[in-house]
């Protein structure tokens, strides 16, 4: 038999270390929740028109496509005395802190550089915001990949501990989402930091700053503790392997001789390795990538503009800088209501994540479950049209503008919108888990490292996000503006994705369904 140093690194670590690393997901998702709920409205308040606001989010998929595989590749091969994953996790957390300071203080820095407080667009503030936003997305990708890979390292060869690690990561993601969206929904958080309100930064901006202060505190605390507590072994490309020979006929396999030989490590250029993985892809993986791609074409418009939809279409407010202040207050009120909806969404997501195995068994397998929830996604996206029309009809019932901008939508509209947010937590939980589980099953023989193995599936997520970021705003503008045209197209993509999941996506082996369904994905 053979025993190597590599195998000793694959022995599982105590559960407490796994919990410490998985808890970093709460800090990551807290900041991500703030991005989803508050930043699209914020860039419009800085003066970016609605039809171009989605371009700001282009940095996310681009950095995900480039940074995640690069970081994964180098973290698989890092020989630092601090370990393979910890240097990247530490660097990512530090960059997140720098980025959110730039974003929160964009208006103040813009004023210092020459922006006028009483006019839009604020070009300097927009430039500072864009730089901070790009750094933030790069940093998030530097954090997530190595965290997942470190969890895999700590789990070793234990399938049970791998499932536990991924379930914990998913759980802490849900915790971070709930806390982040709750912070975004609370309109008076800036009261804890009175200095955040300045001449250039109004109450909404100050609330954003305050949320990001809490984001930095949570992420840095969790990351610092995990890096201090977890003992990651130093990796070397010149590992040795011990070969053990057993004498024929000796009772109980008594060891006769041990021979130590070098363990050869073959270095392949990053993009050559990634290209090879894509080039040799098999039909099951192709179908998985297709369904995943269509699924994210459906999800991304809503994730970009959900709170904007609440503020603009449901509440009837306006984010444009030169409109009546009452309209802006109504818009901000709708955005905070949208953040509350996203918090409910995260609660449902967390509960659903805990019951994925049971749900998969109940409907007859993970591919059938994925197909069903994609139809639920299509239904919910279609319902945004009905909710919008009812809200608009209520506003048209008032003849005076003062009444329109000061009134909230009917209680039934509010409940319907919040219920829609909550229901979408079910398909989102499946989107964050099943594609990653199936990718692990379909490409188990690829031999890629833990960091790089996420790269191929990541392409099917970031490419549609890039398409939506570039085309969502102009597409909405072609049909009169607003968010509904993009949501309708997203509903069609979700329905097609559901059909393909049920018809052309191969079914994994039954034992693989049970083993891997708890693997959780990210945003």
Coordinates of C-alpha atoms in Angstrom, one line a residue:
X1 CA 0.0 0.0 0.0
X2 CA 1.0 3.6 -0.3
X3 CA 0.8 6.5 2.1
X4 CA 1.8 10.1 1.2
X5 CA 2.1 13.4 2.9
X6 CA -0.7 14.5 0.6
X7 CA -2.9 12.0 2.3
X8 CA -2.0 13.2 5.8
X9 CA -3.3 16.7 4.7
X10 CA -6.6 15.0 3.6
X11 CA -7.3 13.8 7.1
X12 CA -10.4 15.7 8.4
X13 CA -10.0 18.5 11.0
X14 CA -12.2 19.1 14.1
X15 CA -15.7 20.5 13.5
X16 CA -14.9 23.7 15.3
X17 CA -12.3 24.7 12.7
X18 CA -14.9 24.0 9.9
X19 CA -17.4 26.2 11.7
X20 CA -14.9 29.0 12.1
X21 CA -14.1 29.0 8.3
X22 CA -17.7 28.6 7.3
X23 CA -18.7 31.5 9.4
X24 CA -16.7 33.9 7.1
X25 CA -19.6 33.4 4.7
X26 CA -21.8 35.4 7.0
X27 CA -19.5 38.4 6.7
X28 CA -19.2 38.0 2.9
X29 CA -23.0 37.7 2.5
X30 CA -23.7 40.6 4.8
X31 CA -21.9 42.9 2.4
X32 CA -23.3 41.2 -0.6
X33 CA -26.8 41.7 0.7
X34 CA -26.1 45.4 1.1
X35 CA -24.9 45.5 -2.5
X36 CA -28.1 43.8 -3.8
X37 CA -30.5 45.9 -1.8
X38 CA -29.0 49.4 -1.7
X39 CA -26.4 50.0 -4.4
X40 CA -28.5 50.0 -7.6
X41 CA -30.8 52.8 -6.1
X42 CA -27.7 54.6 -4.8
X43 CA -26.0 54.9 -8.2
X44 CA -29.2 56.3 -9.6
X45 CA -29.2 58.9 -6.7
X46 CA -25.7 59.8 -7.8
X47 CA -27.1 60.6 -11.2
X48 CA -26.6 57.5 -13.4
X49 CA -29.8 57.0 -15.5
X50 CA -31.8 53.8 -14.9
X51 CA -31.0 52.4 -18.3
X52 CA -27.2 52.5 -17.6
X53 CA -27.3 51.5 -13.9
X54 CA -26.9 47.8 -14.7
X55 CA -23.5 48.5 -16.3
X56 CA -22.0 49.2 -12.9
X57 CA -22.7 45.5 -12.1
X58 CA -20.7 44.4 -15.1
X59 CA -17.6 44.3 -12.9
X60 CA -19.0 41.4 -10.9
X61 CA -19.2 38.8 -13.6
X62 CA -16.0 40.0 -15.2
X63 CA -14.0 39.7 -12.0
X64 CA -15.8 36.4 -11.3
X65 CA -14.7 35.0 -14.6
X66 CA -11.1 36.1 -14.3
X67 CA -10.3 36.5 -10.6
X68 CA -11.9 33.3 -9.3
X69 CA -10.0 30.8 -11.5
X70 CA -6.8 32.8 -11.1
X71 CA -7.1 32.9 -7.3
X72 CA -8.2 29.2 -7.3
X73 CA -5.3 28.2 -9.4
X74 CA -2.7 30.0 -7.3
X75 CA -4.2 29.0 -4.0
X76 CA -4.0 25.4 -5.1
X77 CA -0.2 25.9 -5.5
X78 CA 0.6 28.5 -2.8
X79 CA 3.7 27.5 -0.7
X80 CA 3.4 30.3 1.9
X81 CA 4.3 29.5 5.5
X82 CA 0.8 30.7 6.4
X83 CA -0.8 28.0 4.3
X84 CA -2.4 27.8 0.8
X85 CA -5.7 29.5 1.4
X86 CA -5.2 31.9 4.4
X87 CA -3.1 34.5 2.6
X88 CA -5.8 34.9 -0.1
X89 CA -8.6 35.1 2.5
X90 CA -6.7 37.7 4.5
X91 CA -6.0 39.8 1.4
X92 CA -9.6 39.5 0.2
X93 CA -11.0 40.7 3.6
X94 CA -8.6 43.7 3.6
X95 CA -9.7 44.7 0.1
X96 CA -13.3 44.5 1.1
X97 CA -12.8 47.0 3.9
X98 CA -11.0 49.4 1.5
X99 CA -13.7 49.0 -1.1
X100 CA -16.7 49.7 1.1
X101 CA -15.0 52.8 2.6
X102 CA -14.6 54.1 -1.0
X103 CA -18.2 53.3 -1.8
X104 CA -19.7 54.8 1.4
X105 CA -17.7 58.0 1.1
X106 CA -18.0 58.4 -2.7
X107 CA -20.3 61.4 -2.4
X108 CA -18.0 63.1 0.1
X109 CA -14.9 62.4 -2.0
X110 CA -16.8 63.6 -5.1
X111 CA -17.6 66.9 -3.4
X112 CA -14.0 67.4 -2.3
X113 CA -13.0 66.8 -6.0
X114 CA -15.4 69.4 -7.3
X115 CA -19.0 67.9 -7.5
X116 CA -21.8 70.3 -6.9
X117 CA -24.1 69.1 -4.1
X118 CA -27.3 70.5 -5.7
X119 CA -26.9 68.9 -9.2
X120 CA -26.5 65.5 -10.9
X121 CA -24.8 63.6 -12.3
X122 CA -22.0 63.7 -9.7
X123 CA -19.2 62.6 -12.0
X124 CA -16.4 62.4 -9.5
X125 CA -18.5 60.5 -7.0
X126 CA -19.6 58.1 -9.7
X127 CA -15.9 57.5 -10.6
X128 CA -15.0 56.8 -7.0
X129 CA -18.0 54.6 -6.5
X130 CA -17.1 52.6 -9.6
X131 CA -13.5 52.0 -8.5
X132 CA -14.7 50.9 -5.1
X133 CA -17.3 48.6 -6.6
X134 CA -14.8 46.9 -8.8
X135 CA -12.4 46.4 -5.9
X136 CA -15.3 45.0 -3.8
X137 CA -16.2 42.4 -6.5
X138 CA -12.6 41.4 -6.9
X139 CA -12.2 41.1 -3.1
X140 CA -15.4 39.0 -2.8
X141 CA -14.1 36.5 -5.4
X142 CA -10.7 36.4 -3.6
X143 CA -12.6 35.5 -0.4
X144 CA -15.2 33.0 -1.6
X145 CA -13.1 30.6 -3.6
X146 CA -10.3 30.0 -1.0
X147 CA -12.9 29.7 1.8
X148 CA -14.7 26.9 -0.1
X149 CA -11.4 25.3 -0.9
X150 CA -10.2 25.5 2.7
X151 CA -13.4 23.8 3.8
X152 CA -12.7 21.0 1.4
X153 CA -9.2 20.7 2.7
X154 CA -10.4 20.6 6.3
X155 CA -13.0 17.9 5.4
X156 CA -10.4 15.6 4.0
X157 CA -11.6 12.4 2.4
X158 CA -14.7 12.3 4.6
X159 CA -17.9 12.6 2.5
X160 CA -20.0 13.2 5.7
X161 CA -17.7 16.1 6.8
X162 CA -17.8 17.5 3.3
X163 CA -21.6 17.6 3.4
X164 CA -21.5 19.1 6.8
X165 CA -19.0 21.8 5.8
X166 CA -21.1 22.8 2.8
X167 CA -24.3 22.9 4.8
X168 CA -22.6 25.1 7.4
X169 CA -21.4 27.4 4.6
X170 CA -24.9 27.6 3.2
X171 CA -26.3 28.2 6.7
X172 CA -23.9 31.1 7.4
X173 CA -24.7 32.6 3.9
X174 CA -28.3 32.7 4.9
X175 CA -27.4 34.3 8.3
X176 CA -25.4 37.0 6.5
X177 CA -28.2 37.6 4.1
X178 CA -30.8 38.0 6.8
X179 CA -28.6 40.4 8.8
X180 CA -27.5 42.4 5.7
X181 CA -31.1 42.8 4.4
X182 CA -32.3 43.6 7.9
X183 CA -29.7 46.4 8.1
X184 CA -30.7 47.7 4.7
X185 CA -34.4 47.7 5.7
X186 CA -33.8 49.8 8.8
X187 CA -34.0 53.4 7.8
X188 CA -32.5 54.9 10.9
X189 CA -29.2 53.0 11.3
X190 CA -27.3 56.2 10.7
X191 CA -28.5 57.5 14.1
X192 CA -25.7 55.3 15.6
X193 CA -23.2 57.2 13.5
X194 CA -24.3 60.9 13.4
X195 CA -21.1 62.0 11.7
X196 CA -22.1 60.1 8.5
X197 CA -24.6 62.8 7.5
X198 CA -22.8 65.5 5.7
X199 CA -23.6 68.3 3.2
X200 CA -22.8 65.9 0.3
X201 CA -24.3 62.7 1.9
X202 CA -28.0 62.8 2.7
X203 CA -29.8 60.4 5.1
X204 CA -30.0 57.6 2.5
X205 CA -26.3 57.9 1.8
X206 CA -25.5 58.1 5.6
X207 CA -27.5 54.9 6.2
X208 CA -25.5 53.2 3.5
X209 CA -22.2 54.2 5.2
X210 CA -23.5 53.0 8.5
X211 CA -24.4 49.6 7.1
X212 CA -21.0 49.2 5.6
X213 CA -19.4 50.1 8.9
X214 CA -21.2 47.1 10.4
X215 CA -20.2 45.0 7.4
X216 CA -16.5 45.7 7.9
X217 CA -16.8 44.9 11.7
X218 CA -18.5 41.6 11.1
X219 CA -16.3 40.4 8.2
X220 CA -13.0 41.4 9.8
X221 CA -13.9 39.9 13.2
X222 CA -15.0 36.6 11.7
X223 CA -12.0 36.4 9.3
X224 CA -9.4 37.3 12.0
X225 CA -10.8 34.7 14.3
X226 CA -10.9 32.0 11.6
X227 CA -7.3 32.7 10.4
X228 CA -6.1 32.6 14.0
X229 CA -7.9 29.5 15.0
X230 CA -7.5 27.3 12.0
X231 CA -4.1 25.6 11.6
X232 CA -3.5 25.2 7.9
X233 CA -0.5 23.1 7.0
X234 CA 2.1 24.5 4.7
X235 CA 2.0 22.9 1.2
X236 CA 5.1 22.1 -0.9
X237 CA 5.4 21.2 -4.6
X238 CA 8.2 18.9 -3.6
X239 CA 6.2 16.5 -1.4
X240 CA 7.4 13.0 -0.9
X241 CA 5.6 9.7 -1.1
X242 CA 6.2 6.7 1.1
X243 CA 5.7 3.4 -0.6
X244 CA 5.1 0.4 1.6
X245 CA 5.7 -3.2 0.4
X246 CA 4.0 -6.2 2.0
X247 CA 5.6 -9.6 1.9
X248 CA 3.4 -12.2 0.2
X249 CA 2.0 -14.7 2.7
X250 CA 2.9 -12.7 5.8
X251 CA 0.1 -12.8 8.3
X252 CA -2.0 -9.6 8.7
X253 CA 0.0 -7.8 6.0
X254 CA 3.2 -7.3 8.1
X255 CA 5.3 -4.4 6.7
X256 CA 8.6 -5.5 5.2
X257 CA 10.1 -2.3 3.7
X258 CA 9.3 1.3 3.2
X259 CA 10.7 3.3 0.3
X260 CA 10.5 7.1 -0.1
X261 CA 10.3 8.4 -3.6
X262 CA 9.6 12.0 -4.9
X263 CA 6.0 12.9 -5.7
X264 CA 6.0 14.6 -9.1
X265 CA 3.9 17.7 -9.4
X266 CA 3.1 18.7 -13.0
X267 CA 2.5 22.4 -13.4
X268 CA 0.0 23.4 -16.1
X269 CA -0.6 27.1 -17.0
X270 CA -3.9 28.3 -15.6
X271 CA -5.8 29.1 -18.7
X272 CA -4.3 26.1 -20.5
X273 CA -5.8 24.0 -17.6
X274 CA -9.1 25.8 -17.8
X275 CA -9.3 25.5 -21.6
X276 CA -8.5 21.8 -21.4
X277 CA -11.3 21.3 -18.9
X278 CA -13.8 23.1 -21.2
X279 CA -12.5 21.4 -24.4
X280 CA -12.9 17.9 -22.9
X281 CA -16.3 18.6 -21.4
X282 CA -18.8 15.8 -21.8
X283 CA -22.5 16.0 -22.8
X284 CA -23.9 15.8 -19.2
X285 CA -21.8 18.8 -18.2
X286 CA -22.8 20.7 -21.4
X287 CA -26.4 20.3 -20.6
X288 CA -25.8 21.4 -17.0
X289 CA -24.0 24.5 -18.2
X290 CA -26.9 25.3 -20.6
X291 CA -29.6 25.0 -17.9
X292 CA -27.4 27.0 -15.4
X293 CA -26.9 29.8 -18.0
X294 CA -30.6 30.2 -18.7
X295 CA -31.3 30.1 -15.0
X296 CA -29.0 33.0 -14.3
X297 CA -30.3 35.0 -17.3
X298 CA -33.6 34.7 -15.4
X299 CA -32.3 35.5 -12.0
X300 CA -29.9 38.4 -12.6
X301 CA -32.4 41.1 -13.8
X302 CA -34.4 40.6 -10.6
X303 CA -31.3 40.5 -8.3
X304 CA -30.2 43.7 -9.9
X305 CA -33.4 45.7 -9.8
X306 CA -35.6 44.1 -7.1
X307 CA -35.4 47.0 -4.6
X308 CA -35.5 49.5 -7.5
X309 CA -38.7 47.8 -8.7
X310 CA -40.2 48.2 -5.2
X311 CA -39.3 51.9 -5.0
X312 CA -40.2 52.8 -8.6
X313 CA -43.1 50.5 -9.8
X314 CA -44.7 49.3 -6.6
X315 CA -44.4 52.5 -4.4
X316 CA -44.4 54.9 -7.3
X317 CA -41.3 56.9 -6.3
X318 CA -38.5 58.3 -8.4
X319 CA -34.7 58.2 -7.9
X320 CA -33.9 61.0 -10.3
X321 CA -32.0 63.8 -8.5
X322 CA -34.0 66.8 -9.7
X323 CA -37.6 65.5 -8.9
X324 CA -39.7 66.6 -6.0
X325 CA -38.3 65.5 -2.6
X326 CA -41.5 63.7 -1.8
X327 CA -41.1 61.4 -4.7
X328 CA -37.5 60.6 -3.6
X329 CA -38.7 59.8 -0.1
X330 CA -41.4 57.5 -1.4
X331 CA -38.7 55.8 -3.6
X332 CA -36.4 55.3 -0.6
X333 CA -39.3 54.0 1.4
X334 CA -39.9 51.4 -1.3
X335 CA -36.2 50.5 -1.4
X336 CA -36.2 49.8 2.3
X337 CA -39.4 47.7 1.9
X338 CA -37.6 45.8 -0.8
X339 CA -34.7 45.1 1.6
X340 CA -37.3 43.7 4.0
X341 CA -38.5 41.4 1.2
X342 CA -35.0 40.3 0.6
X343 CA -34.6 39.5 4.3
X344 CA -37.7 37.3 4.1
X345 CA -36.3 35.7 1.0
X346 CA -33.1 34.8 2.9
X347 CA -35.0 33.2 5.8
X348 CA -36.9 31.0 3.3
X349 CA -33.6 30.3 1.5
X350 CA -32.0 29.1 4.8
X351 CA -34.9 26.9 5.8
X352 CA -35.1 25.4 2.2
X353 CA -31.3 24.7 2.2
X354 CA -31.7 22.5 5.3
X355 CA -34.4 20.4 3.6
X356 CA -32.9 20.0 0.2
X357 CA -32.2 16.3 0.5
X358 CA -35.8 15.7 1.7
X359 CA -37.2 17.8 -1.2
X360 CA -35.1 16.0 -3.8
X361 CA -36.3 12.6 -2.6
X362 CA -39.9 13.8 -2.4
X363 CA -40.1 14.9 -6.1
X364 CA -38.0 12.0 -7.5
X365 CA -34.5 13.5 -7.8
X366 CA -32.5 16.7 -8.0
X367 CA -33.0 17.4 -11.7
X368 CA -36.7 17.2 -11.3
X369 CA -36.6 19.5 -8.3
X370 CA -34.5 22.0 -10.2
X371 CA -37.0 21.9 -13.1
X372 CA -40.0 22.5 -10.8
X373 CA -38.4 25.4 -9.0
X374 CA -37.5 27.1 -12.3
X375 CA -41.2 27.1 -13.2
X376 CA -41.8 28.7 -9.8
X377 CA -39.2 31.3 -10.6
X378 CA -41.0 32.0 -14.0
X379 CA -44.4 32.3 -12.2
X380 CA -43.0 34.8 -9.6
X381 CA -41.3 36.9 -12.3
X382 CA -44.6 37.0 -14.2
X383 CA -46.5 38.0 -11.1
X384 CA -44.3 41.2 -10.9
X385 CA -46.4 42.4 -13.9
X386 CA -49.7 41.9 -12.0
X387 CA -48.4 43.6 -8.9
X388 CA -47.1 46.5 -10.8
X389 CA -50.4 47.0 -12.7
X390 CA -52.5 46.9 -9.5
X391 CA -50.1 49.5 -7.9
X392 CA -50.3 51.7 -10.9
X393 CA -54.1 51.5 -11.1
X394 CA -54.3 52.6 -7.5
X395 CA -52.1 55.6 -8.1
X396 CA -54.1 56.6 -11.2
X397 CA -57.1 56.8 -8.9
X398 CA -55.7 59.9 -7.3
X399 CA -56.0 63.1 -9.4
X400 CA -53.6 65.2 -7.4
X401 CA -49.8 64.6 -7.5
X402 CA -49.4 65.5 -3.9
X403 CA -51.6 62.5 -2.9
X404 CA -49.8 60.2 -5.3
X405 CA -46.3 60.7 -4.0
X406 CA -47.3 60.7 -0.4
X407 CA -49.4 57.6 -0.4
X408 CA -48.2 54.0 -0.1
X409 CA -49.5 51.2 -2.2
X410 CA -52.5 49.3 -0.9
X411 CA -51.9 46.7 1.9
X412 CA -52.7 43.9 -0.5
X413 CA -50.1 45.1 -3.0
X414 CA -47.5 45.3 -0.2
X415 CA -48.3 41.8 1.1
X416 CA -48.3 40.4 -2.5
X417 CA -44.9 41.9 -3.2
X418 CA -43.3 40.7 0.1
X419 CA -44.9 37.2 -0.4
X420 CA -43.3 37.1 -3.9
X421 CA -39.9 37.9 -2.4
X422 CA -40.3 35.2 0.2
X423 CA -41.5 32.6 -2.3
X424 CA -38.4 33.2 -4.5
X425 CA -36.2 32.0 -1.6
X426 CA -37.2 28.4 -2.6
X427 CA -35.8 28.4 -6.2
X428 CA -32.9 30.6 -5.1
X429 CA -31.8 27.9 -2.5
X430 CA -31.9 25.3 -5.3
X431 CA -29.9 27.6 -7.7
X432 CA -27.3 28.1 -5.0
X433 CA -26.9 24.3 -4.4
X434 CA -27.9 21.8 -7.1
X435 CA -25.8 23.1 -10.0
X436 CA -22.7 22.8 -7.9
X437 CA -23.7 19.4 -6.7
X438 CA -24.3 18.1 -10.3
X439 CA -21.1 19.7 -11.5
X440 CA -19.2 17.8 -8.8
X441 CA -20.8 14.6 -9.9
X442 CA -20.5 15.1 -13.7
X443 CA -16.9 16.2 -13.6
X444 CA -15.6 14.1 -10.8
X445 CA -13.0 12.5 -13.0
X446 CA -11.5 15.8 -14.3
X447 CA -8.7 15.8 -11.7
X448 CA -8.7 19.6 -11.3
X449 CA -7.8 21.2 -7.9
X450 CA -10.4 22.3 -5.4
X451 CA -9.9 25.9 -6.4
X452 CA -9.9 25.6 -10.2
X453 CA -12.8 23.1 -10.3
X454 CA -15.3 25.9 -9.7
X455 CA -14.0 27.7 -12.8
X456 CA -15.9 25.8 -15.5
X457 CA -19.3 26.1 -13.8
X458 CA -18.6 29.7 -12.9
X459 CA -18.4 30.5 -16.6
X460 CA -22.1 29.5 -17.0
X461 CA -22.9 32.0 -14.2
X462 CA -20.8 35.0 -15.1
X463 CA -21.3 35.0 -18.9
X464 CA -25.2 35.5 -18.6
X465 CA -24.6 38.1 -15.9
X466 CA -22.3 40.0 -18.3
X467 CA -25.0 39.8 -21.0
X468 CA -27.7 41.1 -18.6
X469 CA -25.5 43.9 -17.2
X470 CA -24.8 45.2 -20.7
X471 CA -28.3 44.7 -22.2
X472 CA -30.8 45.0 -19.3
X473 CA -31.0 48.8 -19.2
X474 CA -31.2 49.4 -23.0
X475 CA -33.7 46.5 -23.4
X476 CA -36.0 48.1 -20.7
X477 CA -35.7 51.5 -22.4
X478 CA -36.8 50.0 -25.8
X479 CA -40.2 49.1 -24.2
X480 CA -40.7 52.4 -22.3
X481 CA -38.3 52.1 -19.4
X482 CA -38.8 50.6 -15.9
X483 CA -38.0 47.1 -14.9
X484 CA -41.0 45.0 -16.2
X485 CA -39.6 44.3 -19.7
X486 CA -36.5 42.7 -18.3
X487 CA -38.5 40.7 -15.7
X488 CA -40.8 39.3 -18.5
X489 CA -37.8 38.2 -20.6
X490 CA -36.4 36.7 -17.4
X491 CA -39.6 34.7 -16.8
X492 CA -39.3 33.2 -20.4
X493 CA -35.7 32.2 -19.7
X494 CA -36.7 30.6 -16.4
X495 CA -39.5 28.6 -18.1
X496 CA -37.1 27.4 -20.9
X497 CA -34.5 26.4 -18.2
X498 CA -37.2 24.4 -16.4
X499 CA -38.2 22.5 -19.6
X500 CA -34.5 21.7 -20.3
X501 CA -33.9 20.6 -16.7
X502 CA -36.7 18.1 -17.0
X503 CA -36.0 16.8 -20.5
X504 CA -32.3 17.0 -21.5
X505 CA -30.4 17.2 -18.3
X506 CA -29.1 13.7 -17.3
X507 CA -30.0 12.2 -14.0
X508 CA -27.1 11.5 -11.7
X509 CA -26.8 8.1 -10.0
X510 CA -29.3 7.7 -7.1
X511 CA -26.5 7.4 -4.5
X512 CA -24.9 10.6 -5.8
X513 CA -28.2 12.5 -5.3
X514 CA -28.1 11.6 -1.6
X515 CA -24.3 12.2 -1.2
X516 CA -23.9 15.6 -3.0
X517 CA -27.2 17.5 -2.9
X518 CA -26.2 19.4 0.2
X519 CA -23.2 21.1 -1.6
X520 CA -24.0 24.8 -1.6
X521 CA -23.1 27.3 -4.2
X522 CA -22.6 31.1 -4.0
X523 CA -23.7 34.2 -5.6

